[in-house]
Amino acid sequence: MKSELEKRDILRLSNEESNKITRECLRIAMIKLMGRKEFEKISITEIARYAGVSRTAFYRNYETKEALVEDVCQSLYSELKASVTGERYHTDRREWYTVFFRTIKENPEYFKIYLEAHLEFGELEILESVSPSSSVPEHYSYTARTGAFMSILTDWFLSGMKESPEEMGKLCEQLVYIPFQRNK
């Protein structure tokens, strides 16, 4: 049988664990609130209240609501990067696009936040991690094609994601054609 002190120690969270839980509550609150109203109309007090934490707890974890949104979007970015940087994508463009679309379809609330907050997404960085450009012209070619890809992705998302990720992967393979490096 545990002593009262041991029981209290089990219940007591470290500051790091507590902050981790607080950040997760704040991220969820931001996602839910942005599903209901525009980013600009959401206050920090409202976010904290919805998350069930104090404004002090908010500021202990984030300097601004923009920093919170960036953290939310970083989750999607990390998931996307992890899902499309595998070795097989060095030669299979269609699958790369398909997985990208599938990840967005599985995480629509994150992509919506990215769009509404007008954040930099880092899609060019993701592409360069799979197939680094080897020259200035190639870099700008990637920039142009990545812009086209993001326009297609955004339009698909805003149109209700009616086409399957597989259909969109095939379409982007034909329209955008980002030349990935061949395995040596």
JSON list of C-alpha atoms in Angstrom, two decimals:
[
{"chain": "A", "resi": 1, "resn": "MET", "atom": "CA", "xyz": [0.00, 0.00, 0.00]},
{"chain": "A", "resi": 2, "resn": "LYS", "atom": "CA", "xyz": [1.26, 3.47, -0.96]},
{"chain": "A", "resi": 3, "resn": "SER", "atom": "CA", "xyz": [1.75, 6.22, 1.55]},
{"chain": "A", "resi": 4, "resn": "GLU", "atom": "CA", "xyz": [-0.10, 9.53, 1.21]},
{"chain": "A", "resi": 5, "resn": "LEU", "atom": "CA", "xyz": [3.15, 11.18, 0.13]},
{"chain": "A", "resi": 6, "resn": "GLU", "atom": "CA", "xyz": [3.68, 8.62, -2.64]},
{"chain": "A", "resi": 7, "resn": "LYS", "atom": "CA", "xyz": [0.10, 9.11, -3.83]},
{"chain": "A", "resi": 8, "resn": "ARG", "atom": "CA", "xyz": [0.61, 12.89, -4.01]},
{"chain": "A", "resi": 9, "resn": "ASP", "atom": "CA", "xyz": [3.89, 12.44, -5.90]},
{"chain": "A", "resi": 10, "resn": "ILE", "atom": "CA", "xyz": [2.11, 10.34, -8.49]},
{"chain": "A", "resi": 11, "resn": "LEU", "atom": "CA", "xyz": [-0.50, 13.06, -8.95]},
{"chain": "A", "resi": 12, "resn": "ARG", "atom": "CA", "xyz": [2.02, 15.87, -9.07]},
{"chain": "A", "resi": 13, "resn": "LEU", "atom": "CA", "xyz": [3.20, 16.63, -12.60]},
{"chain": "A", "resi": 14, "resn": "SER", "atom": "CA", "xyz": [6.58, 18.04, -13.41]},
{"chain": "A", "resi": 15, "resn": "ASN", "atom": "CA", "xyz": [6.61, 21.51, -14.94]},
{"chain": "A", "resi": 16, "resn": "GLU", "atom": "CA", "xyz": [7.62, 20.01, -18.28]},
{"chain": "A", "resi": 17, "resn": "GLU", "atom": "CA", "xyz": [4.74, 17.52, -18.29]},
{"chain": "A", "resi": 18, "resn": "SER", "atom": "CA", "xyz": [2.31, 20.20, -17.17]},
{"chain": "A", "resi": 19, "resn": "ASN", "atom": "CA", "xyz": [3.45, 22.60, -19.92]},
{"chain": "A", "resi": 20, "resn": "LYS", "atom": "CA", "xyz": [3.15, 19.81, -22.49]},
{"chain": "A", "resi": 21, "resn": "ILE", "atom": "CA", "xyz": [-0.46, 19.18, -21.46]},
{"chain": "A", "resi": 22, "resn": "THR", "atom": "CA", "xyz": [-1.18, 22.91, -21.41]},
{"chain": "A", "resi": 23, "resn": "ARG", "atom": "CA", "xyz": [0.26, 23.35, -24.94]},
{"chain": "A", "resi": 24, "resn": "GLU", "atom": "CA", "xyz": [-1.85, 20.46, -26.21]},
{"chain": "A", "resi": 25, "resn": "CYS", "atom": "CA", "xyz": [-4.99, 21.98, -24.65]},
{"chain": "A", "resi": 26, "resn": "LEU", "atom": "CA", "xyz": [-4.16, 25.36, -26.20]},
{"chain": "A", "resi": 27, "resn": "ARG", "atom": "CA", "xyz": [-3.56, 23.78, -29.65]},
{"chain": "A", "resi": 28, "resn": "ILE", "atom": "CA", "xyz": [-6.89, 21.96, -29.48]},
{"chain": "A", "resi": 29, "resn": "ALA", "atom": "CA", "xyz": [-8.64, 25.13, -28.33]},
{"chain": "A", "resi": 30, "resn": "MET", "atom": "CA", "xyz": [-7.16, 27.09, -31.25]},
{"chain": "A", "resi": 31, "resn": "ILE", "atom": "CA", "xyz": [-8.21, 24.43, -33.76]},
{"chain": "A", "resi": 32, "resn": "LYS", "atom": "CA", "xyz": [-11.77, 24.39, -32.37]},
{"chain": "A", "resi": 33, "resn": "LEU", "atom": "CA", "xyz": [-12.05, 28.18, -32.21]},
{"chain": "A", "resi": 34, "resn": "MET", "atom": "CA", "xyz": [-10.72, 28.65, -35.74]},
{"chain": "A", "resi": 35, "resn": "GLY", "atom": "CA", "xyz": [-13.39, 26.25, -36.91]},
{"chain": "A", "resi": 36, "resn": "ARG", "atom": "CA", "xyz": [-15.95, 28.73, -35.58]},
{"chain": "A", "resi": 37, "resn": "LYS", "atom": "CA", "xyz": [-14.53, 32.17, -36.25]},
{"chain": "A", "resi": 38, "resn": "GLU", "atom": "CA", "xyz": [-11.80, 34.10, -38.03]},
{"chain": "A", "resi": 39, "resn": "PHE", "atom": "CA", "xyz": [-8.30, 34.10, -36.59]},
{"chain": "A", "resi": 40, "resn": "GLU", "atom": "CA", "xyz": [-8.24, 37.88, -36.14]},
{"chain": "A", "resi": 41, "resn": "LYS", "atom": "CA", "xyz": [-11.39, 37.78, -33.99]},
{"chain": "A", "resi": 42, "resn": "ILE", "atom": "CA", "xyz": [-10.03, 35.24, -31.50]},
{"chain": "A", "resi": 43, "resn": "SER", "atom": "CA", "xyz": [-8.54, 36.67, -28.32]},
{"chain": "A", "resi": 44, "resn": "ILE", "atom": "CA", "xyz": [-5.92, 35.12, -26.08]},
{"chain": "A", "resi": 45, "resn": "THR", "atom": "CA", "xyz": [-8.40, 35.26, -23.21]},
{"chain": "A", "resi": 46, "resn": "GLU", "atom": "CA", "xyz": [-10.86, 33.26, -25.29]},
{"chain": "A", "resi": 47, "resn": "ILE", "atom": "CA", "xyz": [-8.21, 30.68, -26.22]},
{"chain": "A", "resi": 48, "resn": "ALA", "atom": "CA", "xyz": [-7.14, 30.28, -22.59]},
{"chain": "A", "resi": 49, "resn": "ARG", "atom": "CA", "xyz": [-10.72, 30.02, -21.36]},
{"chain": "A", "resi": 50, "resn": "TYR", "atom": "CA", "xyz": [-11.62, 27.43, -24.01]},
{"chain": "A", "resi": 51, "resn": "ALA", "atom": "CA", "xyz": [-8.48, 25.43, -23.15]},
{"chain": "A", "resi": 52, "resn": "GLY", "atom": "CA", "xyz": [-9.28, 25.58, -19.45]},
{"chain": "A", "resi": 53, "resn": "VAL", "atom": "CA", "xyz": [-6.05, 27.35, -18.53]},
{"chain": "A", "resi": 54, "resn": "SER", "atom": "CA", "xyz": [-5.12, 30.81, -17.31]},
{"chain": "A", "resi": 55, "resn": "ARG", "atom": "CA", "xyz": [-3.77, 33.63, -19.46]},
{"chain": "A", "resi": 56, "resn": "THR", "atom": "CA", "xyz": [-0.55, 33.26, -17.45]},
{"chain": "A", "resi": 57, "resn": "ALA", "atom": "CA", "xyz": [-0.34, 29.62, -18.55]},
{"chain": "A", "resi": 58, "resn": "PHE", "atom": "CA", "xyz": [-0.87, 30.74, -22.14]},
{"chain": "A", "resi": 59, "resn": "TYR", "atom": "CA", "xyz": [1.99, 33.25, -21.90]},
{"chain": "A", "resi": 60, "resn": "ARG", "atom": "CA", "xyz": [4.20, 30.71, -20.16]},
{"chain": "A", "resi": 61, "resn": "ASN", "atom": "CA", "xyz": [3.98, 28.63, -23.35]},
{"chain": "A", "resi": 62, "resn": "TYR", "atom": "CA", "xyz": [3.44, 31.12, -26.18]},
{"chain": "A", "resi": 63, "resn": "GLU", "atom": "CA", "xyz": [4.28, 34.79, -26.67]},
{"chain": "A", "resi": 64, "resn": "THR", "atom": "CA", "xyz": [1.39, 35.43, -29.08]},
{"chain": "A", "resi": 65, "resn": "LYS", "atom": "CA", "xyz": [-1.59, 33.69, -30.63]},
{"chain": "A", "resi": 66, "resn": "GLU", "atom": "CA", "xyz": [0.40, 33.70, -33.90]},
{"chain": "A", "resi": 67, "resn": "ALA", "atom": "CA", "xyz": [3.07, 31.61, -32.15]},
{"chain": "A", "resi": 68, "resn": "LEU", "atom": "CA", "xyz": [0.36, 29.17, -31.06]},
{"chain": "A", "resi": 69, "resn": "VAL", "atom": "CA", "xyz": [-0.93, 28.90, -34.64]},
{"chain": "A", "resi": 70, "resn": "GLU", "atom": "CA", "xyz": [2.59, 28.34, -35.92]},
{"chain": "A", "resi": 71, "resn": "ASP", "atom": "CA", "xyz": [2.95, 25.51, -33.40]},
{"chain": "A", "resi": 72, "resn": "VAL", "atom": "CA", "xyz": [-0.33, 23.98, -34.60]},
{"chain": "A", "resi": 73, "resn": "CYS", "atom": "CA", "xyz": [0.82, 24.21, -38.22]},
{"chain": "A", "resi": 74, "resn": "GLN", "atom": "CA", "xyz": [4.23, 22.81, -37.31]},
{"chain": "A", "resi": 75, "resn": "SER", "atom": "CA", "xyz": [2.45, 19.59, -36.34]},
{"chain": "A", "resi": 76, "resn": "LEU", "atom": "CA", "xyz": [1.04, 19.24, -39.85]},
{"chain": "A", "resi": 77, "resn": "TYR", "atom": "CA", "xyz": [4.34, 20.25, -41.43]},
{"chain": "A", "resi": 78, "resn": "SER", "atom": "CA", "xyz": [6.22, 17.63, -39.38]},
{"chain": "A", "resi": 79, "resn": "GLU", "atom": "CA", "xyz": [3.70, 14.94, -40.29]},
{"chain": "A", "resi": 80, "resn": "LEU", "atom": "CA", "xyz": [3.85, 15.86, -43.97]},
{"chain": "A", "resi": 81, "resn": "LYS", "atom": "CA", "xyz": [7.62, 15.94, -44.02]},
{"chain": "A", "resi": 82, "resn": "ALA", "atom": "CA", "xyz": [7.85, 12.56, -42.28]},
{"chain": "A", "resi": 83, "resn": "SER", "atom": "CA", "xyz": [5.29, 11.02, -44.62]},
{"chain": "A", "resi": 84, "resn": "VAL", "atom": "CA", "xyz": [6.81, 12.18, -47.93]},
{"chain": "A", "resi": 85, "resn": "THR", "atom": "CA", "xyz": [10.57, 12.04, -47.39]},
{"chain": "A", "resi": 86, "resn": "GLY", "atom": "CA", "xyz": [11.04, 8.29, -47.53]},
{"chain": "A", "resi": 87, "resn": "GLU", "atom": "CA", "xyz": [13.49, 6.78, -49.97]},
{"chain": "A", "resi": 88, "resn": "ARG", "atom": "CA", "xyz": [10.74, 5.45, -52.27]},
{"chain": "A", "resi": 89, "resn": "TYR", "atom": "CA", "xyz": [9.61, 9.01, -53.06]},
{"chain": "A", "resi": 90, "resn": "HIS", "atom": "CA", "xyz": [12.92, 9.76, -54.76]},
{"chain": "A", "resi": 91, "resn": "THR", "atom": "CA", "xyz": [11.57, 7.99, -57.83]},
{"chain": "A", "resi": 92, "resn": "ASP", "atom": "CA", "xyz": [7.80, 7.88, -57.39]},
{"chain": "A", "resi": 93, "resn": "ARG", "atom": "CA", "xyz": [6.39, 11.38, -57.89]},
{"chain": "A", "resi": 94, "resn": "ARG", "atom": "CA", "xyz": [2.79, 10.24, -58.09]},
{"chain": "A", "resi": 95, "resn": "GLU", "atom": "CA", "xyz": [2.97, 8.53, -54.70]},
{"chain": "A", "resi": 96, "resn": "TRP", "atom": "CA", "xyz": [4.68, 11.61, -53.23]},
{"chain": "A", "resi": 97, "resn": "TYR", "atom": "CA", "xyz": [1.80, 13.82, -54.36]},
{"chain": "A", "resi": 98, "resn": "THR", "atom": "CA", "xyz": [-0.81, 11.24, -53.30]},
{"chain": "A", "resi": 99, "resn": "VAL", "atom": "CA", "xyz": [0.59, 10.98, -49.77]},
{"chain": "A", "resi": 100, "resn": "PHE", "atom": "CA", "xyz": [0.74, 14.78, -49.54]},
{"chain": "A", "resi": 101, "resn": "PHE", "atom": "CA", "xyz": [-2.95, 15.05, -50.49]},
{"chain": "A", "resi": 102, "resn": "ARG", "atom": "CA", "xyz": [-3.90, 12.16, -48.21]},
{"chain": "A", "resi": 103, "resn": "THR", "atom": "CA", "xyz": [-2.16, 13.78, -45.23]},
{"chain": "A", "resi": 104, "resn": "ILE", "atom": "CA", "xyz": [-4.03, 17.04, -45.84]},
{"chain": "A", "resi": 105, "resn": "LYS", "atom": "CA", "xyz": [-7.32, 15.16, -46.17]},
{"chain": "A", "resi": 106, "resn": "GLU", "atom": "CA", "xyz": [-6.67, 13.37, -42.87]},
{"chain": "A", "resi": 107, "resn": "ASN", "atom": "CA", "xyz": [-5.77, 16.64, -41.10]},
{"chain": "A", "resi": 108, "resn": "PRO", "atom": "CA", "xyz": [-8.08, 19.27, -42.61]},
{"chain": "A", "resi": 109, "resn": "GLU", "atom": "CA", "xyz": [-8.29, 21.40, -39.47]},
{"chain": "A", "resi": 110, "resn": "TYR", "atom": "CA", "xyz": [-4.52, 22.00, -39.55]},
{"chain": "A", "resi": 111, "resn": "PHE", "atom": "CA", "xyz": [-4.47, 22.98, -43.22]},
{"chain": "A", "resi": 112, "resn": "LYS", "atom": "CA", "xyz": [-7.45, 25.29, -42.67]},
{"chain": "A", "resi": 113, "resn": "ILE", "atom": "CA", "xyz": [-5.52, 27.05, -39.93]},
{"chain": "A", "resi": 114, "resn": "TYR", "atom": "CA", "xyz": [-2.49, 27.35, -42.19]},
{"chain": "A", "resi": 115, "resn": "LEU", "atom": "CA", "xyz": [-4.63, 28.98, -44.89]},
{"chain": "A", "resi": 116, "resn": "GLU", "atom": "CA", "xyz": [-6.53, 31.31, -42.57]},
{"chain": "A", "resi": 117, "resn": "ALA", "atom": "CA", "xyz": [-3.42, 32.47, -40.72]},
{"chain": "A", "resi": 118, "resn": "HIS", "atom": "CA", "xyz": [-1.49, 33.06, -43.96]},
{"chain": "A", "resi": 119, "resn": "LEU", "atom": "CA", "xyz": [1.55, 31.19, -42.68]},
{"chain": "A", "resi": 120, "resn": "GLU", "atom": "CA", "xyz": [4.56, 30.03, -44.63]},
{"chain": "A", "resi": 121, "resn": "PHE", "atom": "CA", "xyz": [4.11, 26.31, -45.14]},
{"chain": "A", "resi": 122, "resn": "GLY", "atom": "CA", "xyz": [7.59, 25.12, -46.08]},
{"chain": "A", "resi": 123, "resn": "GLU", "atom": "CA", "xyz": [6.52, 22.99, -49.04]},
{"chain": "A", "resi": 124, "resn": "LEU", "atom": "CA", "xyz": [9.68, 23.95, -50.97]},
{"chain": "A", "resi": 125, "resn": "GLU", "atom": "CA", "xyz": [11.79, 22.80, -48.02]},
{"chain": "A", "resi": 126, "resn": "ILE", "atom": "CA", "xyz": [9.92, 19.48, -48.00]},
{"chain": "A", "resi": 127, "resn": "LEU", "atom": "CA", "xyz": [10.55, 19.06, -51.72]},
{"chain": "A", "resi": 128, "resn": "GLU", "atom": "CA", "xyz": [14.22, 19.99, -51.40]},
{"chain": "A", "resi": 129, "resn": "SER", "atom": "CA", "xyz": [14.61, 17.37, -48.66]},
{"chain": "A", "resi": 130, "resn": "VAL", "atom": "CA", "xyz": [13.53, 14.70, -51.15]},
{"chain": "A", "resi": 131, "resn": "SER", "atom": "CA", "xyz": [15.36, 16.09, -54.17]},
{"chain": "A", "resi": 132, "resn": "PRO", "atom": "CA", "xyz": [17.76, 18.98, -53.57]},
{"chain": "A", "resi": 133, "resn": "SER", "atom": "CA", "xyz": [18.16, 21.42, -56.44]},
{"chain": "A", "resi": 134, "resn": "SER", "atom": "CA", "xyz": [21.65, 21.45, -57.89]},
{"chain": "A", "resi": 135, "resn": "SER", "atom": "CA", "xyz": [21.66, 24.89, -59.54]},
{"chain": "A", "resi": 136, "resn": "VAL", "atom": "CA", "xyz": [20.06, 28.32, -59.33]},
{"chain": "A", "resi": 137, "resn": "PRO", "atom": "CA", "xyz": [17.78, 27.70, -62.37]},
{"chain": "A", "resi": 138, "resn": "GLU", "atom": "CA", "xyz": [16.69, 24.37, -60.91]},
{"chain": "A", "resi": 139, "resn": "HIS", "atom": "CA", "xyz": [15.92, 26.02, -57.56]},
{"chain": "A", "resi": 140, "resn": "TYR", "atom": "CA", "xyz": [13.66, 28.60, -59.23]},
{"chain": "A", "resi": 141, "resn": "SER", "atom": "CA", "xyz": [12.06, 25.90, -61.32]},
{"chain": "A", "resi": 142, "resn": "TYR", "atom": "CA", "xyz": [11.21, 24.09, -58.08]},
{"chain": "A", "resi": 143, "resn": "THR", "atom": "CA", "xyz": [9.88, 27.35, -56.64]},
{"chain": "A", "resi": 144, "resn": "ALA", "atom": "CA", "xyz": [7.54, 27.83, -59.61]},
{"chain": "A", "resi": 145, "resn": "ARG", "atom": "CA", "xyz": [6.36, 24.22, -59.62]},
{"chain": "A", "resi": 146, "resn": "THR", "atom": "CA", "xyz": [5.88, 24.21, -55.87]},
{"chain": "A", "resi": 147, "resn": "GLY", "atom": "CA", "xyz": [3.74, 27.33, -56.21]},
{"chain": "A", "resi": 148, "resn": "ALA", "atom": "CA", "xyz": [1.63, 25.59, -58.84]},
{"chain": "A", "resi": 149, "resn": "PHE", "atom": "CA", "xyz": [1.31, 22.52, -56.64]},
{"chain": "A", "resi": 150, "resn": "MET", "atom": "CA", "xyz": [0.24, 24.59, -53.63]},
{"chain": "A", "resi": 151, "resn": "SER", "atom": "CA", "xyz": [-2.33, 26.41, -55.77]},
{"chain": "A", "resi": 152, "resn": "ILE", "atom": "CA", "xyz": [-3.80, 23.07, -56.84]},
{"chain": "A", "resi": 153, "resn": "LEU", "atom": "CA", "xyz": [-3.72, 21.74, -53.28]},
{"chain": "A", "resi": 154, "resn": "THR", "atom": "CA", "xyz": [-5.39, 24.86, -51.90]},
{"chain": "A", "resi": 155, "resn": "ASP", "atom": "CA", "xyz": [-8.09, 24.90, -54.59]},
{"chain": "A", "resi": 156, "resn": "TRP", "atom": "CA", "xyz": [-8.78, 21.19, -54.00]},
{"chain": "A", "resi": 157, "resn": "PHE", "atom": "CA", "xyz": [-9.05, 21.80, -50.25]},
{"chain": "A", "resi": 158, "resn": "LEU", "atom": "CA", "xyz": [-11.32, 24.84, -50.58]},
{"chain": "A", "resi": 159, "resn": "SER", "atom": "CA", "xyz": [-13.51, 22.99, -53.10]},
{"chain": "A", "resi": 160, "resn": "GLY", "atom": "CA", "xyz": [-14.27, 20.30, -50.54]},
{"chain": "A", "resi": 161, "resn": "MET", "atom": "CA", "xyz": [-11.62, 17.68, -51.41]},
{"chain": "A", "resi": 162, "resn": "LYS", "atom": "CA", "xyz": [-14.01, 15.89, -53.77]},
{"chain": "A", "resi": 163, "resn": "GLU", "atom": "CA", "xyz": [-11.34, 14.13, -55.79]},
{"chain": "A", "resi": 164, "resn": "SER", "atom": "CA", "xyz": [-9.44, 11.34, -54.08]},
{"chain": "A", "resi": 165, "resn": "PRO", "atom": "CA", "xyz": [-5.80, 11.81, -53.08]},
{"chain": "A", "resi": 166, "resn": "GLU", "atom": "CA", "xyz": [-4.95, 9.20, -55.72]},
{"chain": "A", "resi": 167, "resn": "GLU", "atom": "CA", "xyz": [-6.70, 11.21, -58.44]},
{"chain": "A", "resi": 168, "resn": "MET", "atom": "CA", "xyz": [-4.94, 14.36, -57.32]},
{"chain": "A", "resi": 169, "resn": "GLY", "atom": "CA", "xyz": [-1.58, 12.57, -57.20]},
{"chain": "A", "resi": 170, "resn": "LYS", "atom": "CA", "xyz": [-2.00, 11.45, -60.80]},
{"chain": "A", "resi": 171, "resn": "LEU", "atom": "CA", "xyz": [-3.13, 14.92, -61.88]},
{"chain": "A", "resi": 172, "resn": "CYS", "atom": "CA", "xyz": [-0.19, 16.65, -60.20]},
{"chain": "A", "resi": 173, "resn": "GLU", "atom": "CA", "xyz": [2.26, 14.15, -61.64]},
{"chain": "A", "resi": 174, "resn": "GLN", "atom": "CA", "xyz": [1.04, 15.18, -65.09]},
{"chain": "A", "resi": 175, "resn": "LEU", "atom": "CA", "xyz": [0.63, 18.93, -64.51]},
{"chain": "A", "resi": 176, "resn": "VAL", "atom": "CA", "xyz": [3.36, 19.95, -62.11]},
{"chain": "A", "resi": 177, "resn": "TYR", "atom": "CA", "xyz": [6.19, 17.47, -62.78]},
{"chain": "A", "resi": 178, "resn": "ILE", "atom": "CA", "xyz": [8.81, 18.14, -60.16]},
{"chain": "A", "resi": 179, "resn": "PRO", "atom": "CA", "xyz": [11.85, 16.18, -61.35]},
{"chain": "A", "resi": 180, "resn": "PHE", "atom": "CA", "xyz": [13.06, 14.14, -58.40]},
{"chain": "A", "resi": 181, "resn": "GLN", "atom": "CA", "xyz": [16.62, 12.88, -58.36]},
{"chain": "A", "resi": 182, "resn": "ARG", "atom": "CA", "xyz": [17.20, 9.35, -59.48]},
{"chain": "A", "resi": 183, "resn": "ASN", "atom": "CA", "xyz": [18.73, 6.91, -57.03]},
{"chain": "A", "resi": 184, "resn": "LYS", "atom": "CA", "xyz": [22.37, 6.36, -57.87]}
]
